[in-house]
mmCIF file of C-alpha atoms in Angstrom:
data_model
loop_
_atom_site.group_PDB
_atom_site.id
_atom_site.type_symbol
_atom_site.label_atom_id
_atom_site.label_comp_id
_atom_site.label_asym_id
_atom_site.label_seq_id
_atom_site.Cartn_x
_atom_site.Cartn_y
_atom_site.Cartn_z
ATOM 1 C CA MET X 1 136.764 57.289 -119.161
ATOM 2 C CA HIS X 2 133.276 57.659 -117.669
ATOM 3 C CA ILE X 3 131.677 54.468 -118.932
ATOM 4 C CA PHE X 4 128.033 55.219 -118.147
ATOM 5 C CA GLU X 5 128.346 58.660 -119.706
ATOM 6 C CA GLU X 6 129.847 57.100 -122.833
ATOM 7 C CA MET X 7 126.947 54.643 -123.039
ATOM 8 C CA ALA X 8 124.296 57.294 -122.430
ATOM 9 C CA ALA X 9 125.756 59.662 -125.026
ATOM 10 C CA CYS X 10 124.852 57.287 -127.862
ATOM 11 C CA ARG X 11 122.030 55.382 -126.129
ATOM 12 C CA HIS X 12 123.803 52.050 -125.744
ATOM 13 C CA ASP X 13 121.677 49.385 -124.092
ATOM 14 C CA GLN X 14 124.228 47.095 -122.502
ATOM 15 C CA LEU X 15 127.935 46.551 -121.972
ATOM 16 C CA VAL X 16 129.459 43.227 -120.911
ATOM 17 C CA PHE X 17 133.007 42.693 -119.637
ATOM 18 C CA TRP X 18 134.102 39.046 -119.462
ATOM 19 C CA ALA X 19 137.448 37.622 -118.373
ATOM 20 C CA GLU X 20 138.827 34.082 -118.255
ATOM 21 C CA PRO X 21 142.521 34.478 -117.355
ATOM 22 C CA GLU X 22 143.298 30.779 -117.795
ATOM 23 C CA ALA X 23 142.255 31.082 -121.448
ATOM 24 C CA GLY X 24 144.010 34.428 -121.918
ATOM 25 C CA TYR X 25 140.608 35.942 -122.611
ATOM 26 C CA ARG X 26 139.505 39.502 -121.951
ATOM 27 C CA GLY X 27 136.459 40.517 -123.940
ATOM 28 C CA ILE X 28 133.986 43.366 -124.247
ATOM 29 C CA ILE X 29 130.529 42.962 -125.784
ATOM 30 C CA ALA X 30 128.652 46.168 -126.581
ATOM 31 C CA ILE X 31 124.942 46.131 -127.408
ATOM 32 C CA HIS X 32 123.745 49.424 -128.826
ATOM 33 C CA ASP X 33 120.085 48.915 -129.717
ATOM 34 C CA THR X 34 117.609 46.050 -130.147
ATOM 35 C CA THR X 35 114.559 47.953 -131.371
ATOM 36 C CA LEU X 36 114.452 46.195 -134.739
ATOM 37 C CA GLY X 37 115.764 42.806 -133.618
ATOM 38 C CA PRO X 38 118.584 41.031 -131.776
ATOM 39 C CA ALA X 39 121.940 42.800 -131.846
ATOM 40 C CA LEU X 40 124.290 41.384 -134.443
ATOM 41 C CA GLY X 41 127.924 42.261 -134.904
ATOM 42 C CA GLY X 42 131.256 40.573 -135.446
ATOM 43 C CA THR X 43 134.044 39.708 -133.054
ATOM 44 C CA ARG X 44 137.249 41.694 -133.472
ATOM 45 C CA LEU X 45 140.620 40.441 -132.185
ATOM 46 C CA TRP X 46 143.097 43.267 -131.875
ATOM 47 C CA ARG X 47 146.097 44.364 -129.855
ATOM 48 C CA TYR X 48 144.688 47.582 -128.438
ATOM 49 C CA ALA X 49 146.951 50.199 -126.910
ATOM 50 C CA SER X 50 144.673 50.391 -123.870
ATOM 51 C CA GLU X 51 141.420 49.050 -122.449
ATOM 52 C CA ALA X 52 139.888 52.473 -123.066
ATOM 53 C CA ASP X 53 140.707 52.183 -126.780
ATOM 54 C CA ALA X 54 139.093 48.742 -126.911
ATOM 55 C CA LEU X 55 135.953 50.019 -125.201
ATOM 56 C CA THR X 56 135.694 53.025 -127.509
ATOM 57 C CA ASP X 57 136.059 50.756 -130.528
ATOM 58 C CA ALA X 58 133.341 48.387 -129.287
ATOM 59 C CA LEU X 59 130.890 51.212 -128.567
ATOM 60 C CA ARG X 60 131.433 52.956 -131.904
ATOM 61 C CA LEU X 61 131.227 49.753 -133.898
ATOM 62 C CA ALA X 62 128.056 48.598 -132.114
ATOM 63 C CA ARG X 63 126.303 51.868 -132.908
ATOM 64 C CA GLY X 64 127.425 51.595 -136.514
ATOM 65 C CA MET X 65 125.879 48.133 -136.722
ATOM 66 C CA THR X 66 122.524 49.477 -135.504
ATOM 67 C CA TYR X 67 122.506 52.156 -138.183
ATOM 68 C CA LYS X 68 123.770 49.719 -140.811
ATOM 69 C CA ALA X 69 120.968 47.235 -140.155
ATOM 70 C CA ALA X 70 118.332 49.971 -140.087
ATOM 71 C CA ILE X 71 119.322 51.654 -143.325
ATOM 72 C CA ALA X 72 119.754 48.282 -145.060
ATOM 73 C CA GLY X 73 116.182 47.372 -144.123
ATOM 74 C CA LEU X 74 117.113 44.420 -141.891
ATOM 75 C CA LYS X 75 115.281 43.360 -138.724
ATOM 76 C CA LEU X 76 118.402 43.444 -136.580
ATOM 77 C CA GLY X 77 119.925 45.587 -133.867
ATOM 78 C CA GLY X 78 123.544 46.560 -133.421
ATOM 79 C CA GLY X 79 126.272 45.001 -131.328
ATOM 80 C CA LYS X 80 129.990 44.298 -131.433
ATOM 81 C CA SER X 81 132.552 42.406 -129.433
ATOM 82 C CA VAL X 82 136.270 42.957 -129.096
ATOM 83 C CA ILE X 83 138.878 40.639 -127.644
ATOM 84 C CA LEU X 84 141.960 42.161 -126.071
ATOM 85 C CA ALA X 85 144.694 39.658 -126.822
ATOM 86 C CA ASP X 86 147.768 39.031 -128.885
ATOM 87 C CA GLU X 87 146.926 38.955 -132.574
ATOM 88 C CA ARG X 88 148.411 35.447 -132.651
ATOM 89 C CA PRO X 89 147.183 33.829 -129.438
ATOM 90 C CA ARG X 90 148.841 30.552 -128.504
ATOM 91 C CA ASP X 91 145.608 28.612 -128.088
ATOM 92 C CA ARG X 92 142.858 29.990 -130.301
ATOM 93 C CA GLU X 93 140.429 27.235 -129.373
ATOM 94 C CA ARG X 94 140.543 28.053 -125.651
ATOM 95 C CA LEU X 95 140.343 31.769 -126.384
ATOM 96 C CA PHE X 96 137.318 31.579 -128.655
ATOM 97 C CA ARG X 97 135.500 28.992 -126.599
ATOM 98 C CA ALA X 98 135.774 31.460 -123.717
ATOM 99 C CA HIS X 99 134.298 34.076 -126.013
ATOM 100 C CA GLY X 100 131.517 31.670 -126.887
ATOM 101 C CA ARG X 101 130.623 31.399 -123.207
ATOM 102 C CA ALA X 102 130.467 35.184 -122.967
ATOM 103 C CA VAL X 103 128.130 35.336 -125.967
ATOM 104 C CA GLU X 104 126.001 32.501 -124.575
ATOM 105 C CA SER X 105 125.499 34.421 -121.323
ATOM 106 C CA LEU X 106 123.356 36.911 -123.272
ATOM 107 C CA GLY X 107 120.896 34.221 -124.321
ATOM 108 C CA GLY X 108 120.464 35.332 -127.935
ATOM 109 C CA ARG X 109 120.254 39.061 -127.355
ATOM 110 C CA TYR X 110 123.568 39.276 -129.221
ATOM 111 C CA ILE X 111 124.640 37.209 -132.239
ATOM 112 C CA THR X 112 128.273 37.277 -133.310
ATOM 113 C CA ALA X 113 130.271 36.491 -136.453
ATOM 114 C CA GLU X 114 133.812 36.942 -137.706
ATOM 115 C CA ASP X 115 135.485 40.322 -138.066
ATOM 116 C CA VAL X 116 138.976 41.811 -138.171
ATOM 117 C CA GLY X 117 141.510 39.360 -136.753
ATOM 118 C CA THR X 118 139.097 36.426 -136.632
ATOM 119 C CA SER X 119 138.110 33.659 -139.039
ATOM 120 C CA VAL X 120 135.494 31.046 -139.818
ATOM 121 C CA ASP X 121 137.644 28.548 -137.883
ATOM 122 C CA ASP X 122 137.486 30.809 -134.820
ATOM 123 C CA MET X 123 133.711 31.019 -135.108
ATOM 124 C CA GLU X 124 133.575 27.213 -135.120
ATOM 125 C CA PHE X 125 135.222 27.314 -131.681
ATOM 126 C CA VAL X 126 132.654 29.891 -130.560
ATOM 127 C CA ARG X 127 129.930 27.613 -131.897
ATOM 128 C CA ALA X 128 131.085 24.851 -129.531
ATOM 129 C CA GLU X 129 129.801 27.000 -126.635
ATOM 130 C CA THR X 130 126.831 28.862 -128.122
ATOM 131 C CA ARG X 131 124.409 28.712 -131.026
ATOM 132 C CA TRP X 132 124.347 32.506 -131.247
ATOM 133 C CA VAL X 133 127.003 32.727 -133.952
ATOM 134 C CA ALA X 134 126.738 33.113 -137.726
ATOM 135 C CA GLY X 135 129.100 32.791 -140.669
ATOM 136 C CA ILE X 136 130.177 29.246 -139.835
ATOM 137 C CA ARG X 137 130.715 26.271 -142.140
ATOM 138 C CA GLY X 138 127.464 24.985 -143.487
ATOM 139 C CA GLY X 139 126.018 28.471 -143.109
ATOM 140 C CA SER X 140 126.758 31.534 -145.192
ATOM 141 C CA GLY X 141 130.506 31.166 -144.628
ATOM 142 C CA ASP X 142 132.942 33.993 -145.314
ATOM 143 C CA PRO X 143 131.011 37.299 -145.577
ATOM 144 C CA SER X 144 133.836 39.009 -147.482
ATOM 145 C CA PRO X 145 132.464 38.415 -151.010
ATOM 146 C CA ALA X 146 129.054 39.852 -150.098
ATOM 147 C CA THR X 147 130.658 42.807 -148.316
ATOM 148 C CA ALA X 148 132.913 43.505 -151.284
ATOM 149 C CA HIS X 149 130.033 43.246 -153.759
ATOM 150 C CA GLY X 150 128.044 45.804 -151.784
ATOM 151 C CA VAL X 151 131.053 48.142 -151.664
ATOM 152 C CA TYR X 152 131.590 47.672 -155.389
ATOM 153 C CA GLN X 153 127.967 48.620 -156.074
ATOM 154 C CA GLY X 154 128.307 51.574 -153.705
ATOM 155 C CA ILE X 155 131.374 52.788 -155.590
ATOM 156 C CA ARG X 156 129.402 52.542 -158.837
ATOM 157 C CA ALA X 157 126.693 54.684 -157.217
ATOM 158 C CA CYS X 158 129.340 57.238 -156.243
ATOM 159 C CA ALA X 159 130.592 57.307 -159.826
ATOM 160 C CA GLN X 160 127.035 57.909 -161.014
ATOM 161 C CA GLU X 161 126.647 60.755 -158.531
ATOM 162 C CA ARG X 162 129.976 62.403 -159.330
ATOM 163 C CA TYR X 163 130.518 61.635 -163.014
ATOM 164 C CA GLY X 164 126.984 60.897 -164.238
ATOM 165 C CA ASP X 165 128.025 57.359 -165.206
ATOM 166 C CA PRO X 166 128.454 54.309 -162.936
ATOM 167 C CA CYS X 167 130.991 52.658 -165.252
ATOM 168 C CA LEU X 168 134.380 52.130 -163.584
ATOM 169 C CA GLU X 169 136.331 51.045 -166.643
ATOM 170 C CA GLY X 170 139.483 53.142 -166.816
ATOM 171 C CA ARG X 171 138.853 54.727 -163.417
ATOM 172 C CA HIS X 172 141.844 54.824 -161.073
ATOM 173 C CA VAL X 173 141.010 53.370 -157.652
ATOM 174 C CA THR X 174 143.401 53.346 -154.697
ATOM 175 C CA VAL X 175 142.640 50.535 -152.253
ATOM 176 C CA GLN X 176 143.949 50.686 -148.702
ATOM 177 C CA GLY X 177 143.992 47.153 -147.322
ATOM 178 C CA VAL X 178 143.786 44.121 -149.596
ATOM 179 C CA GLY X 179 142.929 41.445 -147.048
ATOM 180 C CA HIS X 180 139.616 39.589 -147.104
ATOM 181 C CA VAL X 181 137.254 42.327 -148.318
ATOM 182 C CA GLY X 182 139.844 44.485 -150.053
ATOM 183 C CA TYR X 183 141.022 41.533 -152.109
ATOM 184 C CA GLN X 184 137.492 40.640 -153.211
ATOM 185 C CA LEU X 185 136.810 44.287 -154.040
ATOM 186 C CA CYS X 186 139.942 44.453 -156.179
ATOM 187 C CA ALA X 187 138.713 41.388 -158.072
ATOM 188 C CA GLU X 188 135.409 43.084 -158.947
ATOM 189 C CA LEU X 189 137.048 46.397 -159.814
ATOM 190 C CA ALA X 190 139.682 44.733 -161.996
ATOM 191 C CA ALA X 191 137.004 42.705 -163.778
ATOM 192 C CA GLU X 192 135.336 45.964 -164.833
ATOM 193 C CA GLY X 193 138.619 47.408 -166.035
ATOM 194 C CA ALA X 194 139.504 49.781 -163.211
ATOM 195 C CA ARG X 195 143.157 50.673 -162.683
ATOM 196 C CA LEU X 196 144.325 49.767 -159.179
ATOM 197 C CA THR X 197 146.916 51.148 -156.794
ATOM 198 C CA ILE X 198 147.103 49.278 -153.495
ATOM 199 C CA ALA X 199 148.707 49.402 -150.075
ATOM 200 C CA ASP X 200 148.745 46.942 -147.192
ATOM 201 C CA VAL X 201 150.963 46.262 -144.192
ATOM 202 C CA ASN X 202 150.997 42.560 -145.129
ATOM 203 C CA PRO X 203 153.572 41.913 -147.902
ATOM 204 C CA ARG X 204 151.876 38.650 -148.920
ATOM 205 C CA SER X 205 148.555 40.391 -149.494
ATOM 206 C CA VAL X 206 150.283 43.041 -151.588
ATOM 207 C CA GLU X 207 152.128 40.461 -153.664
ATOM 208 C CA ARG X 208 148.923 38.533 -154.362
ATOM 209 C CA ALA X 209 147.002 41.615 -155.519
ATOM 210 C CA VAL X 210 149.867 42.789 -157.722
ATOM 211 C CA HIS X 211 150.163 39.356 -159.311
ATOM 212 C CA GLU X 212 146.445 38.651 -159.795
ATOM 213 C CA PHE X 213 145.106 42.095 -160.689
ATOM 214 C CA GLY X 214 148.090 43.906 -162.154
ATOM 215 C CA ALA X 215 147.855 46.446 -159.344
ATOM 216 C CA THR X 216 150.561 48.967 -158.545
ATOM 217 C CA ALA X 217 151.794 48.787 -154.952
ATOM 218 C CA VAL X 218 152.854 51.748 -152.815
ATOM 219 C CA ALA X 219 153.958 52.062 -149.201
ATOM 220 C CA ALA X 220 151.142 52.024 -146.654
ATOM 221 C CA GLU X 221 151.505 55.680 -145.724
ATOM 222 C CA ALA X 222 151.898 56.819 -149.353
ATOM 223 C CA ILE X 223 148.415 55.693 -150.396
ATOM 224 C CA TYR X 224 146.919 59.018 -149.252
ATOM 225 C CA ASP X 225 149.095 60.966 -151.686
ATOM 226 C CA VAL X 226 148.324 59.040 -154.875
ATOM 227 C CA PRO X 227 146.273 61.058 -157.416
ATOM 228 C CA ALA X 228 143.234 58.956 -158.359
ATOM 229 C CA ASP X 229 139.510 59.042 -158.974
ATOM 230 C CA ILE X 230 138.466 56.984 -155.962
ATOM 231 C CA PHE X 231 140.033 56.110 -152.597
ATOM 232 C CA ALA X 232 138.707 52.891 -151.040
ATOM 233 C CA PRO X 233 139.692 52.455 -147.355
ATOM 234 C CA CYS X 234 139.336 48.729 -146.624
ATOM 235 C CA ALA X 235 141.425 48.326 -143.473
ATOM 236 C CA LEU X 236 140.894 49.910 -140.063
ATOM 237 C CA GLY X 237 138.841 52.985 -139.200
ATOM 238 C CA GLY X 238 139.795 56.564 -138.408
ATOM 239 C CA VAL X 239 141.822 56.990 -141.602
ATOM 240 C CA ILE X 240 140.037 60.205 -142.608
ATOM 241 C CA ASN X 241 141.485 62.597 -140.059
ATOM 242 C CA ASP X 242 143.263 65.914 -139.614
ATOM 243 C CA ARG X 243 146.480 64.439 -140.956
ATOM 244 C CA THR X 244 145.073 62.803 -144.086
ATOM 245 C CA VAL X 245 142.162 64.931 -145.357
ATOM 246 C CA ALA X 246 144.387 67.581 -146.908
ATOM 247 C CA ARG X 247 146.573 64.951 -148.580
ATOM 248 C CA LEU X 248 143.817 63.179 -150.502
ATOM 249 C CA ARG X 249 143.862 63.836 -154.260
ATOM 250 C CA VAL X 250 140.670 62.028 -155.227
ATOM 251 C CA ASP X 251 137.045 62.789 -156.124
ATOM 252 C CA ILE X 252 135.452 60.020 -154.052
ATOM 253 C CA VAL X 253 136.088 58.187 -150.771
ATOM 254 C CA ALA X 254 134.208 54.882 -150.641
ATOM 255 C CA GLY X 255 135.408 51.691 -148.976
ATOM 256 C CA SER X 256 134.619 48.853 -146.610
ATOM 257 C CA ALA X 257 136.388 50.020 -143.439
ATOM 258 C CA ASN X 258 134.198 50.844 -140.445
ATOM 259 C CA ASN X 259 134.271 54.309 -138.850
ATOM 260 C CA GLN X 260 136.405 55.841 -141.592
ATOM 261 C CA LEU X 261 135.878 59.370 -140.267
ATOM 262 C CA ALA X 262 137.993 59.915 -137.160
ATOM 263 C CA GLU X 263 135.411 62.505 -136.086
ATOM 264 C CA PRO X 264 132.118 63.644 -137.674
ATOM 265 C CA ARG X 265 133.688 66.985 -138.611
ATOM 266 C CA HIS X 266 135.948 65.201 -141.075
ATOM 267 C CA GLY X 267 132.885 64.557 -143.224
ATOM 268 C CA ASN X 268 132.508 68.327 -143.488
ATOM 269 C CA ALA X 269 136.207 68.630 -144.274
ATOM 270 C CA LEU X 270 135.841 66.219 -147.190
ATOM 271 C CA GLN X 271 132.803 68.090 -148.477
ATOM 272 C CA LYS X 272 134.643 71.421 -148.328
ATOM 273 C CA ARG X 273 137.347 69.907 -150.502
ATOM 274 C CA GLY X 274 134.756 68.695 -152.994
ATOM 275 C CA ILE X 275 135.293 65.030 -152.158
ATOM 276 C CA LEU X 276 132.210 62.799 -152.231
ATOM 277 C CA PHE X 277 132.044 60.444 -149.231
ATOM 278 C CA ALA X 278 129.984 57.247 -149.103
ATOM 279 C CA PRO X 279 129.042 56.663 -145.429
ATOM 280 C CA ASP X 280 130.815 53.482 -144.422
ATOM 281 C CA TYR X 281 127.973 51.724 -142.658
ATOM 282 C CA VAL X 282 125.789 52.216 -145.737
ATOM 283 C CA ILE X 283 128.253 50.972 -148.312
ATOM 284 C CA ASN X 284 129.696 48.058 -146.310
ATOM 285 C CA ALA X 285 126.390 46.472 -145.269
ATOM 286 C CA GLY X 286 126.899 43.465 -147.557
ATOM 287 C CA GLY X 287 128.515 41.409 -144.810
ATOM 288 C CA LEU X 288 125.590 42.029 -142.485
ATOM 289 C CA ILE X 289 123.185 41.176 -145.294
ATOM 290 C CA ASN X 290 125.111 37.929 -145.803
ATOM 291 C CA VAL X 291 124.681 36.939 -142.159
ATOM 292 C CA TYR X 292 121.029 38.007 -142.129
ATOM 293 C CA GLY X 293 120.452 35.843 -145.178
ATOM 294 C CA GLU X 294 121.994 32.891 -143.366
ATOM 295 C CA LEU X 295 119.750 33.393 -140.347
ATOM 296 C CA HIS X 296 116.669 33.517 -142.581
ATOM 297 C CA GLY X 297 117.577 30.772 -145.035
ATOM 298 C CA TRP X 298 118.196 32.956 -148.073
ATOM 299 C CA SER X 299 119.861 31.583 -151.198
ATOM 300 C CA VAL X 300 123.239 32.923 -152.304
ATOM 301 C CA GLU X 301 121.520 34.607 -155.247
ATOM 302 C CA ARG X 302 118.992 36.385 -153.025
ATOM 303 C CA THR X 303 121.736 37.595 -150.702
ATOM 304 C CA ARG X 304 123.772 38.924 -153.622
ATOM 305 C CA ARG X 305 120.722 40.739 -155.030
ATOM 306 C CA LYS X 306 120.094 42.368 -151.663
ATOM 307 C CA ALA X 307 123.751 43.452 -151.443
ATOM 308 C CA ALA X 308 123.523 44.869 -154.966
ATOM 309 C CA GLY X 309 120.681 47.060 -153.708
ATOM 310 C CA ILE X 310 123.283 49.095 -151.827
ATOM 311 C CA TYR X 311 123.670 50.979 -155.120
ATOM 312 C CA ASP X 312 120.192 52.473 -154.743
ATOM 313 C CA VAL X 313 120.554 53.049 -151.000
ATOM 314 C CA VAL X 314 123.742 55.074 -151.519
ATOM 315 C CA LEU X 315 122.071 57.198 -154.196
ATOM 316 C CA SER X 316 119.106 57.832 -151.885
ATOM 317 C CA VAL X 317 121.468 59.033 -149.151
ATOM 318 C CA PHE X 318 123.125 61.459 -151.566
ATOM 319 C CA GLN X 319 119.690 62.742 -152.576
ATOM 320 C CA ARG X 320 118.748 63.299 -148.912
ATOM 321 C CA ALA X 321 122.023 65.149 -148.358
ATOM 322 C CA ARG X 322 121.272 67.488 -151.266
ATOM 323 C CA GLU X 323 117.702 68.102 -150.124
ATOM 324 C CA ASP X 324 118.684 68.864 -146.520
ATOM 325 C CA GLY X 325 121.907 70.712 -147.341
ATOM 326 C CA ILE X 326 124.021 68.414 -145.169
ATOM 327 C CA THR X 327 126.851 65.927 -145.629
ATOM 328 C CA ALA X 328 126.181 62.384 -146.780
ATOM 329 C CA ALA X 329 127.291 61.077 -143.379
ATOM 330 C CA GLU X 330 124.757 63.314 -141.638
ATOM 331 C CA ALA X 331 122.063 62.290 -144.116
ATOM 332 C CA ALA X 332 122.689 58.592 -143.484
ATOM 333 C CA ASN X 333 122.436 59.150 -139.739
ATOM 334 C CA ARG X 334 119.132 60.996 -140.165
ATOM 335 C CA VAL X 335 117.670 58.217 -142.278
ATOM 336 C CA ALA X 336 118.757 55.496 -139.830
ATOM 337 C CA LEU X 337 117.541 57.409 -136.770
ATOM 338 C CA GLN X 338 114.188 58.074 -138.420
ATOM 339 C CA ILE X 339 113.753 54.351 -139.052
ATOM 340 C CA LEU X 340 114.489 53.613 -135.381
ATOM 341 C CA THR X 341 112.223 56.419 -134.158
ATOM 342 C CA ASP X 342 109.352 55.184 -136.312
ATOM 343 C CA ALA X 343 109.855 51.636 -135.034
ATOM 344 C CA ARG X 344 109.581 52.788 -131.409
ATOM 345 C CA ARG X 345 106.246 54.523 -131.934
ATOM 346 C CA PRO X 346 103.132 52.859 -130.485
ATOM 347 C CA GLY X 347 101.373 50.899 -133.179
ATOM 348 C CA SER X 348 104.508 50.034 -135.142
ATOM 349 C CA ALA X 349 105.343 46.362 -135.740
ATOM 350 C CA GLU X 350 108.484 46.668 -133.621
ATOM 351 C CA HIS X 351 107.037 48.697 -130.748
ATOM 352 C CA GLY X 352 107.446 46.827 -127.469
ATOM 353 C CA SER X 353 109.604 44.071 -128.953
ATOM 354 C CA ARG X 354 112.664 45.485 -127.256
ATOM 355 C CA ALA X 355 111.068 45.071 -123.843
ATOM 356 C CA ARG X 356 109.826 41.593 -124.685
ATOM 357 C CA ARG X 357 113.321 40.522 -125.644
ATOM 358 C CA ALA X 358 114.726 41.901 -122.402
ATOM 359 C CA VAL X 359 112.118 39.970 -120.408
ATOM 360 C CA SER X 360 112.730 36.760 -122.336
ATOM 361 C CA MET X 361 116.451 36.993 -121.641
ATOM 362 C CA SER X 362 115.952 37.314 -117.905
ATOM 363 C CA THR X 363 113.419 34.523 -117.355
#
C-alpha cells in the first residue's frame, strides 16, 4: 500500500500511528478534514486480517465522518481511530489509556467516542488520559438510541419515496446485526408494527431480539436471501458487494452500518435492480448528532429532534438524485462536497479556520 497516495486520493489531512507494546496497543488515527470543525469519530476495536486492512478501514471511515457531519449540518470534521488488538484484550484499561495518550497528542484536533468493539467503560479509560472524548458517563452516554432513531426516520423516508407512505406497519424488514444500534432499531420498528427477520453472529443478541420483538431468526449468511420490503444492514460495512447484490429480494436498503457499499459501483448495481439505497452516512448520522449535542450542551429532546430531521435530509438526497440523474450515494457525496467547497471559499464563516486550528495545535 502506498500510504501517501491513499491519503492524497481522498484528501486526508493527517494519519497517526501509535504503538505502546507494553499495553498491547497498536492504533491508527485518521483525520480526513477539519474545514467545518475538529475531526470527530469513534474508536473501533477489531481483529483485522492485516495492517493494510486496518488502515483502509480508518481512512474510509474518517472520510465518511466528514461527509456525515457536513450533510447533517454540524460544525465538525471527520476522523476515525482503529485499534489492532484481540477483540477481548486482557487489560482493557491499559489498552484504552494508551489510546487516550494517542488522542491527547493531537491536542483537540481529533475527538473520539465509542464505536464497534468499544464501550462507554472503555471511553472512561480514554478519559483518564485526555479530555478529547465524548459519549462518557455524565455526558450523552450511549449513542445507539440516537443512531437508531435517525435510521428509523431514514427508513420511513425511504418508504415515503418508494411506496408514497412512510408508515412501516406491516412492512417486512430484515435486520442484519442486532447489537447496540440494531437492537434499538428493532425496538422502534416493532413498536410501529413492522415484521422483523434478523441475523447476527452473536446467539445471545439473536435470542434477545426474538424474545422481545417476536422476530424470526435466520442464519447470518441467509439474511441476503429473505424476501422482504426493506433490508437494514446494521453490522459491518462492505455487505453490498458482487456476491450479495444479485441475492437481495427487497425494495429498499437502509441501515446503520458504515460503508455498506463495497465499492461505489455497487450503488449503480442496486439502482439497476430497482432497489432504493439510503446512503449510510446520511441515515446513520444520529450517533454523531448525539455526540455533537453533548459537546454543545443540548437537551435529550433537542438531540432527538435533530436526529428525526434525518427524514427530511434523506428525502432531499433522493430529490437531488432524481434531478441530476445519478444514484443516491452520488447525490449525497455531491451535497456534502458542495458544503465543504462553500466553506473553504474566502468570506465564508469557516474559511481559514482550518489553518488556525493547525497553528493552535502546534504552538
